[in-house]
């Protein structure tokens, strides 16, 4: 019999909690036997006192035990891979990586969440494809990974229900921002969803949760530790999120850009990340390849059309129309023009994301509808040279008034300077 008040007191005073204590608290909370206010107090104690690696794993394991788990290796008889990003602006990486990896013969199975606030969710992006179904049953998910080699679906309500409840509580008690709680939340869902090998992309910068490489590395190491304790193979990329990834921010615009990229016509920074993430997944897979060979195979899948063919098979399997002409288009397209000549020295991710959100591309509350057609295309990125009147970005809007407001916001995101920049790399570090 656990006594929540005693455990809260222990954590408040900086003492460690045992595995069984943590399990009892979390499963009791998931059942409704431990009230919200006690878990809220515990989260605040954790926020100030932290959790050890062992406690963080006990928390992760208890959250996994609150719901169903999927064993993709047993279901397919081979290794399945997955990728996860901690969330950034314009991050459509999975939509391009999944088809590349599948085209190389490696099964890719991903359960994904919806976007809230400034980072868009993969599911919202995929739902801009007419007919595309994100809500598959667990059985349908497994069958599709087996038969098509690729599925990206919404997380079922049975998967880690304790995290859903705990995240909602953390969100309103200022306790989201703790490395152990974030790592346990992300990894419980990844482990429960069943892939054996996972590439984690921790975004770093103004547009991300983690503002510094040091904080991102701490989160990466915590997640790698949890994954390994659960018997998974993982690699973590730390990647730049000081500016939007690629050009497009907004659901249908991002799907179109992901498709351009697997046709070999994507923005250079986005293509670099897509190839790197794909290569790392191939190297973790059951194919006998290292990262360099993985990179060659990923590039070949773009060049020979096999990634596009895998994309089309996948989208059709989930009921969607893979033709990019079927994606919705916004009725108004306005331009953001350079007010003077110079070099782009800054393109702040958050103001671009806010402009897209205000256009209707994202949601501020979890039940808000979104407009799949609208968004921003940042034609010029950091380091680019411009003349007065050059188009810095396009705003895709529902009407003229919202377009005008977004043009102002996006213009404010650009900073032009006299000198070209020393460009920083997209992949800042690899933790493995
Ligand atoms: N994403 C999650 O899934 N959980 C967190 O706690 C933070 C980001």
PDB file of N, CA and C and ligand atoms in Angstrom, residues 84-87 155 163 167 170 175-187 189 209 219, ligand 1:
ATOM      1  N   UNK A  84      11.873   9.872 -34.034  1.00  0.00           N
ATOM      2  CA  UNK A  84      11.096  10.828 -33.246  1.00  0.00           C
ATOM      3  C   UNK A  84      11.839  12.151 -33.188  1.00  0.00           C
ATOM      4  N   UNK A  85      11.094  13.233 -33.334  1.00  0.00           N
ATOM      5  CA  UNK A  85      11.685  14.558 -33.189  1.00  0.00           C
ATOM      6  C   UNK A  85      11.060  15.228 -31.973  1.00  0.00           C
ATOM      7  N   UNK A  86      11.875  16.006 -31.249  1.00  0.00           N
ATOM      8  CA  UNK A  86      11.322  16.697 -30.086  1.00  0.00           C
ATOM      9  C   UNK A  86      10.492  17.915 -30.502  1.00  0.00           C
ATOM     10  N   UNK A  87      10.423  18.196 -31.797  1.00  0.00           N
ATOM     11  CA  UNK A  87       9.486  19.203 -32.277  1.00  0.00           C
ATOM     12  C   UNK A  87      10.160  20.492 -32.684  1.00  0.00           C
ATOM     13  N   UNK A 155      -1.391   7.882 -32.267  1.00  0.00           N
ATOM     14  CA  UNK A 155      -1.220   7.014 -31.107  1.00  0.00           C
ATOM     15  C   UNK A 155      -2.602   6.585 -30.600  1.00  0.00           C
ATOM     16  N   UNK A 163       0.750   8.749 -19.500  1.00  0.00           N
ATOM     17  CA  UNK A 163       1.484   9.922 -19.992  1.00  0.00           C
ATOM     18  C   UNK A 163       0.516  11.021 -20.412  1.00  0.00           C
ATOM     19  N   UNK A 167       0.882  14.421 -18.700  1.00  0.00           N
ATOM     20  CA  UNK A 167       1.317  15.572 -19.503  1.00  0.00           C
ATOM     21  C   UNK A 167       0.323  16.728 -19.341  1.00  0.00           C
ATOM     22  N   UNK A 170       1.105  18.313 -16.085  1.00  0.00           N
ATOM     23  CA  UNK A 170       2.364  19.076 -16.129  1.00  0.00           C
ATOM     24  C   UNK A 170       2.173  20.393 -16.873  1.00  0.00           C
ATOM     25  N   UNK A 175       5.387  22.243 -14.999  1.00  0.00           N
ATOM     26  CA  UNK A 175       6.358  21.175 -14.741  1.00  0.00           C
ATOM     27  C   UNK A 175       6.685  20.366 -16.008  1.00  0.00           C
ATOM     28  N   UNK A 176       6.390  20.967 -17.186  1.00  0.00           N
ATOM     29  CA  UNK A 176       6.776  20.270 -18.428  1.00  0.00           C
ATOM     30  C   UNK A 176       8.296  20.251 -18.544  1.00  0.00           C
ATOM     31  N   UNK A 177       8.879  21.377 -18.177  1.00  0.00           N
ATOM     32  CA  UNK A 177      10.258  21.673 -18.511  1.00  0.00           C
ATOM     33  C   UNK A 177      11.290  20.987 -17.614  1.00  0.00           C
ATOM     34  N   UNK A 178      11.305  19.692 -17.570  1.00  0.00           N
ATOM     35  CA  UNK A 178      12.267  18.955 -16.747  1.00  0.00           C
ATOM     36  C   UNK A 178      12.779  17.774 -17.573  1.00  0.00           C
ATOM     37  N   UNK A 179      14.104  17.640 -17.657  1.00  0.00           N
ATOM     38  CA  UNK A 179      14.692  16.649 -18.569  1.00  0.00           C
ATOM     39  C   UNK A 179      14.190  15.232 -18.278  1.00  0.00           C
ATOM     40  N   UNK A 180      14.132  14.833 -17.013  1.00  0.00           N
ATOM     41  CA  UNK A 180      13.698  13.459 -16.697  1.00  0.00           C
ATOM     42  C   UNK A 180      12.243  13.243 -17.091  1.00  0.00           C
ATOM     43  N   UNK A 181      11.398  14.233 -16.810  1.00  0.00           N
ATOM     44  CA  UNK A 181       9.970  14.073 -17.127  1.00  0.00           C
ATOM     45  C   UNK A 181       9.755  14.065 -18.646  1.00  0.00           C
ATOM     46  N   UNK A 182      10.498  14.904 -19.366  1.00  0.00           N
ATOM     47  CA  UNK A 182      10.363  14.920 -20.833  1.00  0.00           C
ATOM     48  C   UNK A 182      10.858  13.588 -21.406  1.00  0.00           C
ATOM     49  N   UNK A 183      12.034  13.139 -20.932  1.00  0.00           N
ATOM     50  CA  UNK A 183      12.612  11.892 -21.466  1.00  0.00           C
ATOM     51  C   UNK A 183      11.675  10.712 -21.199  1.00  0.00           C
ATOM     52  N   UNK A 184      11.120  10.633 -19.993  1.00  0.00           N
ATOM     53  CA  UNK A 184      10.220   9.519 -19.657  1.00  0.00           C
ATOM     54  C   UNK A 184       8.950   9.579 -20.511  1.00  0.00           C
ATOM     55  N   UNK A 185       8.451  10.793 -20.724  1.00  0.00           N
ATOM     56  CA  UNK A 185       7.224  10.964 -21.504  1.00  0.00           C
ATOM     57  C   UNK A 185       7.448  10.507 -22.957  1.00  0.00           C
ATOM     58  N   UNK A 186       8.521  10.986 -23.567  1.00  0.00           N
ATOM     59  CA  UNK A 186       8.788  10.635 -24.968  1.00  0.00           C
ATOM     60  C   UNK A 186       9.105   9.140 -25.091  1.00  0.00           C
ATOM     61  N   UNK A 187      10.013   8.661 -24.240  1.00  0.00           N
ATOM     62  CA  UNK A 187      10.484   7.281 -24.418  1.00  0.00           C
ATOM     63  C   UNK A 187       9.430   6.246 -24.034  1.00  0.00           C
ATOM     64  N   UNK A 189       6.345   6.378 -24.800  1.00  0.00           N
ATOM     65  CA  UNK A 189       5.526   6.190 -26.009  1.00  0.00           C
ATOM     66  C   UNK A 189       6.311   5.463 -27.097  1.00  0.00           C
ATOM     67  N   UNK A 209      12.278  23.288 -27.761  1.00  0.00           N
ATOM     68  CA  UNK A 209      12.229  23.109 -26.309  1.00  0.00           C
ATOM     69  C   UNK A 209      13.600  23.390 -25.680  1.00  0.00           C
ATOM     70  N   UNK A 219      19.202  15.908 -22.527  1.00  0.00           N
ATOM     71  CA  UNK A 219      17.963  15.196 -22.868  1.00  0.00           C
ATOM     72  C   UNK A 219      18.277  13.965 -23.712  1.00  0.00           C
TER      73      UNK A 219
HETATM   74  N1  LIG B   1       6.965  15.776 -25.856  1.00  0.00           N
HETATM   75  C1  LIG B   1       6.405  14.779 -25.128  1.00  0.00           C
HETATM   76  O1  LIG B   1       5.858  13.840 -25.681  1.00  0.00           O
HETATM   77  N2  LIG B   1       6.470  14.870 -23.779  1.00  0.00           N
HETATM   78  C2  LIG B   1       7.068  15.891 -23.117  1.00  0.00           C
HETATM   79  O2  LIG B   1       7.105  15.893 -21.904  1.00  0.00           O
HETATM   80  C3  LIG B   1       7.635  16.928 -23.893  1.00  0.00           C
HETATM   81  C4  LIG B   1       7.571  16.836 -25.266  1.00  0.00           C
END
